PDB file of C-alpha atoms in Angstrom:
ATOM      1  CA  MET G   1      14.833 -23.769 153.064  1.00 47.00           C
ATOM      2  CA  HIS G   2      18.190 -24.787 154.513  1.00 47.00           C
ATOM      3  CA  SER G   3      20.355 -26.852 152.185  1.00 43.00           C
ATOM      4  CA  ASP G   4      22.681 -29.767 152.735  1.00 45.00           C
ATOM      5  CA  ASN G   5      26.424 -29.387 152.295  1.00 53.00           C
ATOM      6  CA  ASP G   6      26.434 -31.256 148.980  1.00 69.00           C
ATOM      7  CA  THR G   7      24.008 -28.850 147.315  1.00 88.00           C
ATOM      8  CA  PRO G   8      25.466 -26.149 145.072  1.00 95.00           C
ATOM      9  CA  VAL G   9      23.691 -23.309 146.892  1.00 97.00           C
ATOM     10  CA  GLN G  10      22.757 -22.842 150.530  1.00 98.00           C
ATOM     11  CA  THR G  11      19.920 -20.623 151.693  1.00 98.00           C
ATOM     12  CA  ARG G  12      19.040 -18.967 154.980  1.00 98.00           C
ATOM     13  CA  VAL G  13      16.726 -16.226 156.181  1.00 98.00           C
ATOM     14  CA  GLN G  14      17.819 -13.328 158.393  1.00 98.00           C
ATOM     15  CA  GLY G  15      14.878 -11.066 159.212  1.00 98.00           C
ATOM     16  CA  ARG G  16      13.308  -9.967 155.917  1.00 98.00           C
ATOM     17  CA  VAL G  17      16.475 -10.823 153.973  1.00 98.00           C
ATOM     18  CA  GLY G  18      16.856 -14.093 152.057  1.00 98.00           C
ATOM     19  CA  TRP G  19      20.498 -15.186 151.692  1.00 98.00           C
ATOM     20  CA  ILE G  20      21.774 -17.448 148.908  1.00 98.00           C
ATOM     21  CA  THR G  21      25.355 -18.733 149.246  1.00 98.00           C
ATOM     22  CA  LEU G  22      27.055 -20.283 146.219  1.00 98.00           C
ATOM     23  CA  HIS G  23      28.663 -23.473 147.499  1.00 97.00           C
ATOM     24  CA  ARG G  24      31.168 -25.313 145.297  1.00 94.00           C
ATOM     25  CA  PRO G  25      34.253 -24.612 147.404  1.00 93.00           C
ATOM     26  CA  ARG G  26      36.591 -27.016 145.601  1.00 92.00           C
ATOM     27  CA  GLN G  27      35.793 -25.360 142.245  1.00 93.00           C
ATOM     28  CA  LEU G  28      35.862 -21.788 143.648  1.00 94.00           C
ATOM     29  CA  ASN G  29      32.104 -21.644 142.981  1.00 96.00           C
ATOM     30  CA  ALA G  30      32.465 -22.195 139.225  1.00 94.00           C
ATOM     31  CA  LEU G  31      28.984 -21.773 137.787  1.00 94.00           C
ATOM     32  CA  ASN G  32      27.666 -24.910 136.107  1.00 93.00           C
ATOM     33  CA  ASP G  33      24.100 -25.917 135.208  1.00 93.00           C
ATOM     34  CA  ALA G  34      23.434 -27.409 138.641  1.00 94.00           C
ATOM     35  CA  VAL G  35      24.504 -24.194 140.392  1.00 96.00           C
ATOM     36  CA  MET G  36      22.483 -21.960 138.085  1.00 96.00           C
ATOM     37  CA  ASP G  37      19.394 -24.189 138.345  1.00 96.00           C
ATOM     38  CA  ALA G  38      19.638 -24.130 142.151  1.00 97.00           C
ATOM     39  CA  LEU G  39      20.336 -20.393 142.222  1.00 98.00           C
ATOM     40  CA  GLY G  40      17.340 -19.713 139.967  1.00 97.00           C
ATOM     41  CA  ALA G  41      15.067 -21.873 142.127  1.00 97.00           C
ATOM     42  CA  ALA G  42      16.236 -20.118 145.317  1.00 98.00           C
ATOM     43  CA  LEU G  43      15.747 -16.676 143.752  1.00 98.00           C
ATOM     44  CA  LYS G  44      12.217 -17.538 142.635  1.00 98.00           C
ATOM     45  CA  ALA G  45      11.331 -19.024 146.030  1.00 98.00           C
ATOM     46  CA  PHE G  46      12.469 -15.884 147.890  1.00 98.00           C
ATOM     47  CA  ASP G  47      10.775 -13.653 145.309  1.00 98.00           C
ATOM     48  CA  ALA G  48       7.481 -15.460 145.986  1.00 98.00           C
ATOM     49  CA  ASP G  49       7.857 -15.368 149.796  1.00 98.00           C
ATOM     50  CA  ASP G  50       5.835 -12.519 151.356  1.00 97.00           C
ATOM     51  CA  ALA G  51       8.146 -12.497 154.402  1.00 97.00           C
ATOM     52  CA  ILE G  52      11.189 -11.582 152.278  1.00 98.00           C
ATOM     53  CA  GLY G  53      11.858  -7.998 151.181  1.00 98.00           C
ATOM     54  CA  ALA G  54      15.362  -8.283 149.712  1.00 98.00           C
ATOM     55  CA  ILE G  55      17.683 -11.046 148.535  1.00 98.00           C
ATOM     56  CA  ALA G  56      21.474 -11.288 148.947  1.00 98.00           C
ATOM     57  CA  ILE G  57      23.816 -13.562 146.982  1.00 98.00           C
ATOM     58  CA  THR G  58      27.332 -14.345 148.174  1.00 98.00           C
ATOM     59  CA  GLY G  59      30.131 -16.866 147.679  1.00 98.00           C
ATOM     60  CA  SER G  60      33.140 -17.634 149.866  1.00 97.00           C
ATOM     61  CA  ALA G  61      35.921 -15.454 151.244  1.00 96.00           C
ATOM     62  CA  LYS G  62      38.161 -16.644 148.398  1.00 97.00           C
ATOM     63  CA  ALA G  63      35.723 -16.459 145.483  1.00 97.00           C
ATOM     64  CA  PHE G  64      32.277 -15.050 144.794  1.00 98.00           C
ATOM     65  CA  ALA G  65      32.333 -17.181 141.649  1.00 97.00           C
ATOM     66  CA  ALA G  66      35.386 -17.954 139.544  1.00 93.00           C
ATOM     67  CA  GLY G  67      33.568 -18.043 136.222  1.00 88.00           C
ATOM     68  CA  ALA G  68      31.607 -20.649 134.330  1.00 87.00           C
ATOM     69  CA  ASP G  69      32.624 -24.300 134.568  1.00 86.00           C
ATOM     70  CA  ILE G  70      35.061 -24.727 131.648  1.00 90.00           C
ATOM     71  CA  ASP G  71      35.468 -28.424 132.400  1.00 86.00           C
ATOM     72  CA  ALA G  72      31.799 -28.990 131.586  1.00 86.00           C
ATOM     73  CA  MET G  73      31.820 -27.158 128.258  1.00 91.00           C
ATOM     74  CA  ALA G  74      35.244 -27.853 126.726  1.00 92.00           C
ATOM     75  CA  ASP G  75      33.896 -30.352 124.167  1.00 95.00           C
ATOM     76  CA  TRP G  76      30.435 -28.946 123.457  1.00 95.00           C
ATOM     77  CA  SER G  77      29.421 -28.323 119.859  1.00 96.00           C
ATOM     78  CA  TYR G  78      27.387 -25.456 118.448  1.00 97.00           C
ATOM     79  CA  MET G  79      24.255 -27.624 118.387  1.00 97.00           C
ATOM     80  CA  ASP G  80      24.881 -28.754 121.968  1.00 96.00           C
ATOM     81  CA  VAL G  81      24.584 -25.187 123.239  1.00 95.00           C
ATOM     82  CA  VAL G  82      21.695 -24.289 120.911  1.00 97.00           C
ATOM     83  CA  GLN G  83      19.623 -27.320 121.852  1.00 97.00           C
ATOM     84  CA  ARG G  84      20.141 -26.953 125.601  1.00 94.00           C
ATOM     85  CA  ASP G  85      19.385 -23.190 125.404  1.00 95.00           C
ATOM     86  CA  PHE G  86      22.707 -22.559 127.134  1.00 94.00           C
ATOM     87  CA  ILE G  87      22.713 -19.527 129.506  1.00 94.00           C
ATOM     88  CA  THR G  88      19.243 -18.346 128.448  1.00 93.00           C
ATOM     89  CA  ARG G  89      17.614 -21.333 130.154  1.00 94.00           C
ATOM     90  CA  ASN G  90      18.861 -20.700 133.675  1.00 95.00           C
ATOM     91  CA  TRP G  91      21.267 -17.723 133.861  1.00 94.00           C
ATOM     92  CA  GLU G  92      18.506 -15.309 132.907  1.00 94.00           C
ATOM     93  CA  THR G  93      16.226 -16.318 135.815  1.00 97.00           C
ATOM     94  CA  ILE G  94      17.590 -13.413 137.870  1.00 97.00           C
ATOM     95  CA  ARG G  95      15.939 -11.002 135.417  1.00 95.00           C
ATOM     96  CA  GLN G  96      12.523 -12.285 136.510  1.00 97.00           C
ATOM     97  CA  VAL G  97      13.140 -11.357 140.165  1.00 98.00           C
ATOM     98  CA  ARG G  98      11.185  -8.243 141.148  1.00 98.00           C
ATOM     99  CA  LYS G  99      12.614  -7.747 144.635  1.00 98.00           C
ATOM    100  CA  PRO G 100      15.987  -6.021 145.158  1.00 98.00           C
ATOM    101  CA  VAL G 101      18.938  -8.411 144.762  1.00 98.00           C
ATOM    102  CA  LEU G 102      22.296  -7.604 146.374  1.00 98.00           C
ATOM    103  CA  ALA G 103      25.621  -9.285 145.634  1.00 98.00           C
ATOM    104  CA  ALA G 104      28.155  -9.546 148.477  1.00 98.00           C
ATOM    105  CA  VAL G 105      31.436 -10.117 146.629  1.00 98.00           C
ATOM    106  CA  ALA G 106      34.747 -11.187 148.162  1.00 98.00           C
ATOM    107  CA  GLY G 107      37.687 -12.628 146.245  1.00 98.00           C
ATOM    108  CA  TYR G 108      37.329 -13.556 142.613  1.00 98.00           C
ATOM    109  CA  ALA G 109      34.324 -12.547 140.503  1.00 98.00           C
ATOM    110  CA  MET G 110      35.617 -13.803 137.177  1.00 98.00           C
ATOM    111  CA  GLY G 111      33.814 -14.346 133.887  1.00 96.00           C
ATOM    112  CA  GLY G 112      30.377 -15.679 134.733  1.00 96.00           C
ATOM    113  CA  GLY G 113      30.903 -14.629 138.359  1.00 97.00           C
ATOM    114  CA  CYS G 114      31.435 -11.032 137.250  1.00 98.00           C
ATOM    115  CA  GLU G 115      28.398 -11.327 134.965  1.00 97.00           C
ATOM    116  CA  LEU G 116      26.266 -12.620 137.846  1.00 97.00           C
ATOM    117  CA  ALA G 117      27.327  -9.632 139.978  1.00 98.00           C
ATOM    118  CA  LEU G 118      26.478  -7.296 137.076  1.00 97.00           C
ATOM    119  CA  ALA G 119      22.973  -8.812 136.950  1.00 97.00           C
ATOM    120  CA  CYS G 120      22.352  -7.914 140.620  1.00 98.00           C
ATOM    121  CA  ASP G 121      20.861  -4.566 141.646  1.00 98.00           C
ATOM    122  CA  ILE G 122      23.503  -3.570 144.215  1.00 98.00           C
ATOM    123  CA  VAL G 123      27.060  -4.912 144.453  1.00 98.00           C
ATOM    124  CA  VAL G 124      28.795  -4.654 147.833  1.00 98.00           C
ATOM    125  CA  ALA G 125      32.479  -5.467 147.297  1.00 98.00           C
ATOM    126  CA  ALA G 126      34.963  -6.550 149.934  1.00 98.00           C
ATOM    127  CA  GLU G 127      38.427  -5.023 149.611  1.00 98.00           C
ATOM    128  CA  SER G 128      39.662  -8.413 148.350  1.00 98.00           C
ATOM    129  CA  ALA G 129      37.162  -8.451 145.452  1.00 98.00           C
ATOM    130  CA  ARG G 130      38.608  -8.841 141.954  1.00 98.00           C
ATOM    131  CA  PHE G 131      36.554  -8.484 138.786  1.00 98.00           C
ATOM    132  CA  ALA G 132      37.483  -9.700 135.305  1.00 98.00           C
ATOM    133  CA  LEU G 133      36.017 -11.022 132.062  1.00 98.00           C
ATOM    134  CA  PRO G 134      38.897 -13.233 130.863  1.00 97.00           C
ATOM    135  CA  GLU G 135      36.959 -15.240 128.259  1.00 97.00           C
ATOM    136  CA  ILE G 136      39.130 -13.832 125.460  1.00 97.00           C
ATOM    137  CA  LYS G 137      42.009 -15.952 126.801  1.00 97.00           C
ATOM    138  CA  LEU G 138      40.000 -19.036 125.771  1.00 96.00           C
ATOM    139  CA  ALA G 139      39.044 -17.607 122.361  1.00 96.00           C
ATOM    140  CA  MET G 140      35.567 -17.077 123.816  1.00 96.00           C
ATOM    141  CA  LEU G 141      33.539 -14.013 124.767  1.00 97.00           C
ATOM    142  CA  PRO G 142      31.517 -13.019 127.836  1.00 96.00           C
ATOM    143  CA  GLY G 143      28.158 -14.504 126.881  1.00 95.00           C
ATOM    144  CA  ALA G 144      26.034 -14.216 130.019  1.00 95.00           C
ATOM    145  CA  GLY G 145      25.401 -10.519 129.526  1.00 96.00           C
ATOM    146  CA  GLY G 146      28.964  -9.304 130.045  1.00 97.00           C
ATOM    147  CA  THR G 147      29.403  -7.491 126.736  1.00 97.00           C
ATOM    148  CA  GLN G 148      26.020  -5.796 127.266  1.00 96.00           C
ATOM    149  CA  ARG G 149      25.833  -4.999 130.984  1.00 96.00           C
ATOM    150  CA  LEU G 150      29.472  -3.992 131.479  1.00 97.00           C
ATOM    151  CA  PRO G 151      29.478  -1.056 128.993  1.00 97.00           C
ATOM    152  CA  ARG G 152      26.185   0.150 130.468  1.00 95.00           C
ATOM    153  CA  ALA G 153      27.756   0.038 133.932  1.00 96.00           C
ATOM    154  CA  ILE G 154      31.236   1.463 133.294  1.00 97.00           C
ATOM    155  CA  GLY G 155      31.202   2.875 129.750  1.00 96.00           C
ATOM    156  CA  LYS G 156      32.537   1.611 126.430  1.00 97.00           C
ATOM    157  CA  ALA G 157      36.228   2.465 126.921  1.00 98.00           C
ATOM    158  CA  LYS G 158      36.680   0.577 130.192  1.00 97.00           C
ATOM    159  CA  ALA G 159      34.434  -2.294 129.061  1.00 98.00           C
ATOM    160  CA  MET G 160      36.401  -2.759 125.825  1.00 98.00           C
ATOM    161  CA  ASP G 161      39.629  -2.795 127.849  1.00 98.00           C
ATOM    162  CA  MET G 162      38.307  -5.482 130.197  1.00 98.00           C
ATOM    163  CA  CYS G 163      36.750  -7.631 127.464  1.00 98.00           C
ATOM    164  CA  LEU G 164      39.590  -7.383 124.910  1.00 98.00           C
ATOM    165  CA  SER G 165      42.585  -7.601 127.260  1.00 98.00           C
ATOM    166  CA  ALA G 166      41.131  -9.642 130.161  1.00 98.00           C
ATOM    167  CA  ARG G 167      42.152  -6.794 132.491  1.00 98.00           C
ATOM    168  CA  MET G 168      41.336  -7.442 136.158  1.00 98.00           C
ATOM    169  CA  LEU G 169      39.945  -4.687 138.384  1.00 98.00           C
ATOM    170  CA  ASP G 170      40.512  -4.519 142.110  1.00 98.00           C
ATOM    171  CA  ALA G 171      37.711  -3.373 144.399  1.00 98.00           C
ATOM    172  CA  GLN G 172      38.769   0.289 144.427  1.00 98.00           C
ATOM    173  CA  GLU G 173      39.009   0.455 140.626  1.00 98.00           C
ATOM    174  CA  ALA G 174      35.648  -1.306 140.296  1.00 98.00           C
ATOM    175  CA  ASP G 175      34.157   1.254 142.680  1.00 98.00           C
ATOM    176  CA  ARG G 176      35.718   4.191 140.827  1.00 98.00           C
ATOM    177  CA  TYR G 177      34.415   2.936 137.475  1.00 97.00           C
ATOM    178  CA  GLY G 178      30.881   2.323 138.751  1.00 97.00           C
ATOM    179  CA  LEU G 179      30.956  -1.474 138.588  1.00 98.00           C
ATOM    180  CA  VAL G 180      30.185  -1.789 142.319  1.00 98.00           C
ATOM    181  CA  SER G 181      27.945   0.164 144.691  1.00 98.00           C
ATOM    182  CA  ARG G 182      30.272   0.362 147.693  1.00 98.00           C
ATOM    183  CA  VAL G 183      33.458  -1.170 149.118  1.00 98.00           C
ATOM    184  CA  VAL G 184      33.757  -2.499 152.679  1.00 98.00           C
ATOM    185  CA  PRO G 185      36.429  -4.326 154.706  1.00 98.00           C
ATOM    186  CA  ASP G 186      36.415  -8.098 154.161  1.00 98.00           C
ATOM    187  CA  ALA G 187      35.666  -8.832 157.805  1.00 98.00           C
ATOM    188  CA  GLU G 188      32.506  -6.704 157.581  1.00 98.00           C
ATOM    189  CA  LEU G 189      31.200  -7.812 154.158  1.00 98.00           C
ATOM    190  CA  LEU G 190      28.326 -10.036 155.277  1.00 98.00           C
ATOM    191  CA  GLU G 191      27.381  -7.864 158.241  1.00 98.00           C
ATOM    192  CA  ARG G 192      27.341  -4.651 156.182  1.00 98.00           C
ATOM    193  CA  THR G 193      25.459  -6.291 153.306  1.00 98.00           C
ATOM    194  CA  GLN G 194      22.896  -7.667 155.761  1.00 98.00           C
ATOM    195  CA  ALA G 195      22.454  -4.201 157.298  1.00 98.00           C
ATOM    196  CA  LEU G 196      21.947  -2.632 153.872  1.00 98.00           C
ATOM    197  CA  ALA G 197      19.597  -5.389 152.702  1.00 98.00           C
ATOM    198  CA  ALA G 198      17.611  -5.160 155.953  1.00 98.00           C
ATOM    199  CA  GLN G 199      17.318  -1.384 155.587  1.00 98.00           C
ATOM    200  CA  ILE G 200      16.009  -1.840 152.036  1.00 98.00           C
ATOM    201  CA  ALA G 201      13.690  -4.695 153.034  1.00 98.00           C
ATOM    202  CA  ASP G 202      12.045  -2.523 155.702  1.00 98.00           C
ATOM    203  CA  TYR G 203      10.799  -0.100 153.052  1.00 98.00           C
ATOM    204  CA  SER G 204       7.521  -0.714 151.238  1.00 98.00           C
ATOM    205  CA  LEU G 205       7.965  -3.696 148.909  1.00 98.00           C
ATOM    206  CA  PRO G 206       5.633  -2.396 146.164  1.00 97.00           C
ATOM    207  CA  ALA G 207       7.627   0.855 146.119  1.00 98.00           C
ATOM    208  CA  LEU G 208      10.929  -1.046 145.991  1.00 98.00           C
ATOM    209  CA  MET G 209       9.700  -3.114 143.055  1.00 98.00           C
ATOM    210  CA  ALA G 210       8.532   0.056 141.271  1.00 98.00           C
ATOM    211  CA  VAL G 211      11.932   1.705 141.794  1.00 98.00           C
ATOM    212  CA  LYS G 212      13.797  -1.373 140.552  1.00 98.00           C
ATOM    213  CA  ALA G 213      11.594  -1.660 137.455  1.00 97.00           C
ATOM    214  CA  SER G 214      11.998   2.059 136.726  1.00 98.00           C
ATOM    215  CA  VAL G 215      15.794   2.089 137.055  1.00 97.00           C
ATOM    216  CA  ASN G 216      16.010  -1.023 134.874  1.00 96.00           C
ATOM    217  CA  ARG G 217      13.881   0.754 132.275  1.00 95.00           C
ATOM    218  CA  ALA G 218      16.458   3.571 132.204  1.00 94.00           C
ATOM    219  CA  TRP G 219      19.247   0.995 131.854  1.00 90.00           C
ATOM    220  CA  GLU G 220      17.527  -0.743 128.931  1.00 90.00           C
ATOM    221  CA  GLY G 221      15.551   1.897 127.021  1.00 91.00           C
ATOM    222  CA  SER G 222      15.286   5.451 125.775  1.00 94.00           C
ATOM    223  CA  LEU G 223      14.881   8.489 128.037  1.00 95.00           C
ATOM    224  CA  THR G 224      11.435   9.343 126.656  1.00 96.00           C
ATOM    225  CA  GLU G 225      10.128   5.830 127.242  1.00 96.00           C
ATOM    226  CA  GLY G 226      11.785   5.704 130.675  1.00 96.00           C
ATOM    227  CA  ILE G 227      10.258   8.992 131.811  1.00 97.00           C
ATOM    228  CA  ALA G 228       6.790   7.777 130.739  1.00 97.00           C
ATOM    229  CA  PHE G 229       7.332   4.510 132.639  1.00 97.00           C
ATOM    230  CA  GLU G 230       8.550   6.359 135.738  1.00 97.00           C
ATOM    231  CA  ARG G 231       5.554   8.713 135.678  1.00 97.00           C
ATOM    232  CA  GLN G 232       3.068   5.831 135.565  1.00 97.00           C
ATOM    233  CA  ALA G 233       4.977   4.074 138.370  1.00 97.00           C
ATOM    234  CA  LEU G 234       4.710   7.267 140.431  1.00 97.00           C
ATOM    235  CA  TYR G 235       0.981   7.643 139.754  1.00 98.00           C
ATOM    236  CA  ALA G 236       0.462   4.019 140.814  1.00 97.00           C
ATOM    237  CA  ARG G 237       2.004   4.818 144.205  1.00 97.00           C
ATOM    238  CA  PHE G 238      -1.115   6.886 144.968  1.00 97.00           C
ATOM    239  CA  ALA G 239      -3.139   3.663 144.852  1.00 97.00           C
ATOM    240  CA  SER G 240      -0.850   2.205 147.514  1.00 97.00           C
ATOM    241  CA  VAL G 241      -1.686   1.966 151.230  1.00 98.00           C
ATOM    242  CA  ASP G 242       2.017   2.268 152.100  1.00 98.00           C
ATOM    243  CA  ALA G 243       2.521   5.544 150.221  1.00 98.00           C
ATOM    244  CA  HIS G 244      -0.278   7.238 152.155  1.00 98.00           C
ATOM    245  CA  GLU G 245       1.030   5.721 155.393  1.00 98.00           C
ATOM    246  CA  GLY G 246       4.567   6.927 154.580  1.00 98.00           C
ATOM    247  CA  MET G 247       3.456  10.487 153.854  1.00 98.00           C
ATOM    248  CA  HIS G 248       1.179  10.708 156.895  1.00 98.00           C
ATOM    249  CA  ALA G 249       3.891   9.238 159.134  1.00 98.00           C
ATOM    250  CA  PHE G 250       6.301  11.895 157.833  1.00 98.00           C
ATOM    251  CA  LEU G 251       3.809  14.680 158.578  1.00 98.00           C
ATOM    252  CA  GLU G 252       3.043  13.244 162.014  1.00 98.00           C
ATOM    253  CA  LYS G 253       6.776  12.783 162.783  1.00 98.00           C
ATOM    254  CA  ARG G 254       6.433   9.085 163.555  1.00 98.00           C
ATOM    255  CA  PRO G 255       7.949   5.916 162.039  1.00 97.00           C
ATOM    256  CA  PRO G 256       5.804   4.468 159.231  1.00 98.00           C
ATOM    257  CA  GLY G 257       4.130   1.081 159.653  1.00 97.00           C
ATOM    258  CA  PHE G 258       4.405  -0.403 156.174  1.00 98.00           C
ATOM    259  CA  THR G 259       2.188  -3.385 155.337  1.00 97.00           C
ATOM    260  CA  HIS G 260       3.674  -3.908 151.838  1.00 97.00           C
ATOM    261  CA  ARG G 261       0.345  -3.084 150.239  1.00 96.00           C
TER     262      ARG G 261
END
């Protein structure tokens, strides 16, 4: 699944981790239709691959992704975006992915780049990472989930500040506010993300998918509905080979041998 240099994303496999690298260096990985189509295809391919347990998305040392491609959309009309199902058609593909998705973010995660990070399950930020939703400067708004995911992640007050003033957060602020999962030195970003993704990928995949679906239910719905969903997800674990293996391995003080069944 290796890609050529002229393709907008590059993929590689490291153990049970599938890596997707955004690759438009001259445009600081600005996210256009070609990038999002390729990203969606790579995500779906890894999601369908039994040998992959977790997926990691990264950009370059300078930019995770510096927003959507303004050059492409400067002259679009209302009907242009309606008819091409703008954003919904290919930005939402990540929501279909059932395996854990990690973002390894260095440099700029601006606009659509910040929104892509917000759509991932875990965000590992390098110390150089910078997050902003500056669409207001263009008389636009964050339209790839930014106005919805950001307040859920960091609360209304901070989200309003970022969306209305285009305020940029550094990695430490983003960590303090709950926008990222952890902060690591730039030189260790890929290595530390790989270690985390590999640790996750070694756990039972059906259990990982159940956890991800349950946490997302909390993020999107009411507590009562979420508790009911979680309870059914827990009950379903008792139909799983891995859950019995995990519990018996614990009792027998040995490492579990998960078969992802």
